PDB file of C-alpha atoms and ligand atoms in Angstrom:
ATOM      1  CA  MET I   1      -2.457  -3.273 -18.757  1.00 45.00           C
ATOM      2  CA  ALA I   2      -1.378  -6.071 -16.422  1.00 59.00           C
ATOM      3  CA  ASP I   3      -2.888  -6.418 -12.973  1.00 69.00           C
ATOM      4  CA  LEU I   4      -0.821  -5.487  -9.966  1.00 79.00           C
ATOM      5  CA  PRO I   5       0.324  -8.426  -7.869  1.00 88.00           C
ATOM      6  CA  CYS I   6      -0.648  -8.194  -4.165  1.00 90.00           C
ATOM      7  CA  ARG I   7       2.973  -7.695  -3.188  1.00 87.00           C
ATOM      8  CA  GLN I   8       3.181  -4.533  -5.273  1.00 87.00           C
ATOM      9  CA  VAL I   9      -0.092  -3.237  -3.844  1.00 88.00           C
ATOM     10  CA  VAL I  10       1.424  -3.468  -0.363  1.00 84.00           C
ATOM     11  CA  GLU I  11       4.517  -1.637  -1.597  1.00 84.00           C
ATOM     12  CA  VAL I  12       2.601   1.343  -2.969  1.00 89.00           C
ATOM     13  CA  ILE I  13      -0.082   1.498  -0.268  1.00 88.00           C
ATOM     14  CA  THR I  14       1.660   4.267   1.693  1.00 85.00           C
ATOM     15  CA  SER I  15       2.120   6.325  -1.470  1.00 87.00           C
ATOM     16  CA  TYR I  16      -1.540   5.773  -2.259  1.00 90.00           C
ATOM     17  CA  LEU I  17      -2.627   6.958   1.199  1.00 86.00           C
ATOM     18  CA  GLU I  18      -0.324   9.970   0.962  1.00 83.00           C
ATOM     19  CA  GLY I  19      -1.810  10.787  -2.426  1.00 87.00           C
ATOM     20  CA  SER I  20       1.601  10.692  -4.086  1.00 90.00           C
ATOM     21  CA  LEU I  21       0.735   7.895  -6.492  1.00 91.00           C
ATOM     22  CA  GLY I  22       0.456   8.764 -10.193  1.00 93.00           C
ATOM     23  CA  TRP I  23      -2.994   8.431 -11.778  1.00 93.00           C
ATOM     24  CA  ARG I  24      -1.898   5.400 -13.797  1.00 93.00           C
ATOM     25  CA  GLU I  25      -0.680   3.517 -10.721  1.00 91.00           C
ATOM     26  CA  ARG I  26      -3.703   4.735  -8.780  1.00 94.00           C
ATOM     27  CA  ARG I  27      -6.078   3.233 -11.331  1.00 94.00           C
ATOM     28  CA  ARG I  28      -4.255  -0.090 -11.328  1.00 92.00           C
ATOM     29  CA  PHE I  29      -4.246  -0.041  -7.520  1.00 93.00           C
ATOM     30  CA  GLU I  30      -7.985   0.621  -7.270  1.00 94.00           C
ATOM     31  CA  LYS I  31      -8.727  -1.960  -9.937  1.00 93.00           C
ATOM     32  CA  HIS I  32      -6.812  -4.554  -7.958  1.00 92.00           C
ATOM     33  CA  LEU I  33      -8.629  -3.623  -4.737  1.00 93.00           C
ATOM     34  CA  ARG I  34     -12.010  -4.180  -6.370  1.00 93.00           C
ATOM     35  CA  GLY I  35     -11.091  -7.777  -7.100  1.00 93.00           C
ATOM     36  CA  CYS I  36      -9.009  -8.557  -4.009  1.00 92.00           C
ATOM     37  CA  ASP I  37     -10.563  -8.798  -0.536  1.00 92.00           C
ATOM     38  CA  ALA I  38      -7.206  -9.241   1.201  1.00 90.00           C
ATOM     39  CA  CYS I  39      -5.785  -5.980  -0.149  1.00 91.00           C
ATOM     40  CA  SER I  40      -9.085  -4.128   0.442  1.00 93.00           C
ATOM     41  CA  ARG I  41      -9.007  -5.136   4.083  1.00 91.00           C
ATOM     42  CA  TYR I  42      -5.336  -4.256   4.322  1.00 89.00           C
ATOM     43  CA  LEU I  43      -5.991  -0.791   2.912  1.00 91.00           C
ATOM     44  CA  GLU I  44      -8.837  -0.225   5.379  1.00 90.00           C
ATOM     45  CA  GLN I  45      -6.540  -1.230   8.239  1.00 86.00           C
ATOM     46  CA  MET I  46      -3.771   1.050   7.069  1.00 85.00           C
ATOM     47  CA  ARG I  47      -6.162   3.939   6.528  1.00 86.00           C
ATOM     48  CA  ALA I  48      -7.702   3.515   9.991  1.00 86.00           C
ATOM     49  CA  THR I  49      -4.255   3.264  11.563  1.00 81.00           C
ATOM     50  CA  LEU I  50      -3.032   6.379   9.787  1.00 79.00           C
ATOM     51  CA  ASP I  51      -6.151   8.288  10.874  1.00 79.00           C
ATOM     52  CA  VAL I  52      -5.579   7.416  14.519  1.00 77.00           C
ATOM     53  CA  LEU I  53      -1.806   7.571  14.815  1.00 73.00           C
ATOM     54  CA  GLY I  54      -0.781   9.656  11.826  1.00 75.00           C
ATOM     55  CA  THR I  55       1.825   7.012  11.104  1.00 69.00           C
ATOM     56  CA  VAL I  56       2.145   3.306  10.374  1.00 63.00           C
ATOM     57  CA  PRO I  57       3.023   1.207  13.449  1.00 59.00           C
ATOM     58  CA  VAL I  58       5.428  -1.159  11.787  1.00 58.00           C
ATOM     59  CA  ASP I  59       5.844  -3.488  14.779  1.00 58.00           C
ATOM     60  CA  THR I  60       2.152  -4.474  14.740  1.00 60.00           C
ATOM     61  CA  LEU I  61       2.398  -5.842  11.204  1.00 64.00           C
ATOM     62  CA  SER I  62       3.264  -9.374  10.169  1.00 69.00           C
ATOM     63  CA  PRO I  63       6.979 -10.010   9.475  1.00 71.00           C
ATOM     64  CA  GLU I  64       6.256 -10.265   5.745  1.00 73.00           C
ATOM     65  CA  ALA I  65       4.317  -7.015   5.609  1.00 72.00           C
ATOM     66  CA  GLN I  66       6.924  -5.399   7.820  1.00 69.00           C
ATOM     67  CA  SER I  67       9.864  -6.169   5.576  1.00 72.00           C
ATOM     68  CA  THR I  68       7.876  -5.153   2.510  1.00 72.00           C
ATOM     69  CA  LEU I  69       6.912  -1.858   4.105  1.00 69.00           C
ATOM     70  CA  LEU I  70      10.424  -1.186   5.347  1.00 69.00           C
ATOM     71  CA  GLU I  71      11.687  -1.666   1.794  1.00 73.00           C
ATOM     72  CA  ALA I  72       9.064   0.800   0.583  1.00 69.00           C
ATOM     73  CA  PHE I  73       9.992   3.351   3.260  1.00 64.00           C
ATOM     74  CA  ARG I  74      13.675   3.022   2.411  1.00 70.00           C
ATOM     75  CA  ASP I  75      12.845   3.798  -1.222  1.00 67.00           C
ATOM     76  CA  LEU I  76      10.803   6.830  -0.191  1.00 61.00           C
ATOM     77  CA  ARG I  77      13.671   8.344   1.771  1.00 57.00           C
ATOM     78  CA  HIS I  78      16.038   8.176  -1.196  1.00 51.00           C
TER      79      HIS I  78
HETATM   80 ZN1   ZN S 101      -4.378  -8.213  -3.596  1.00 81.70          ZN
END
């Protein structure tokens, strides 16, 4: 099973936090987090933000993360 690239972790992070990720993806996600400080920190940030606001404040994210997240949200609405 190939490791998830960081970009894909960012794409599925909202699904992960919503608990809508399949167990297979979830395992790959958590495996990646164990070996990647950047994504671990990102997940903690997202989780804390969701706890406080109940939503992801897109305009506080970096332009890269923003466009990646917007793509993910667009997919979710379909
Ligand atoms: Zn990563």
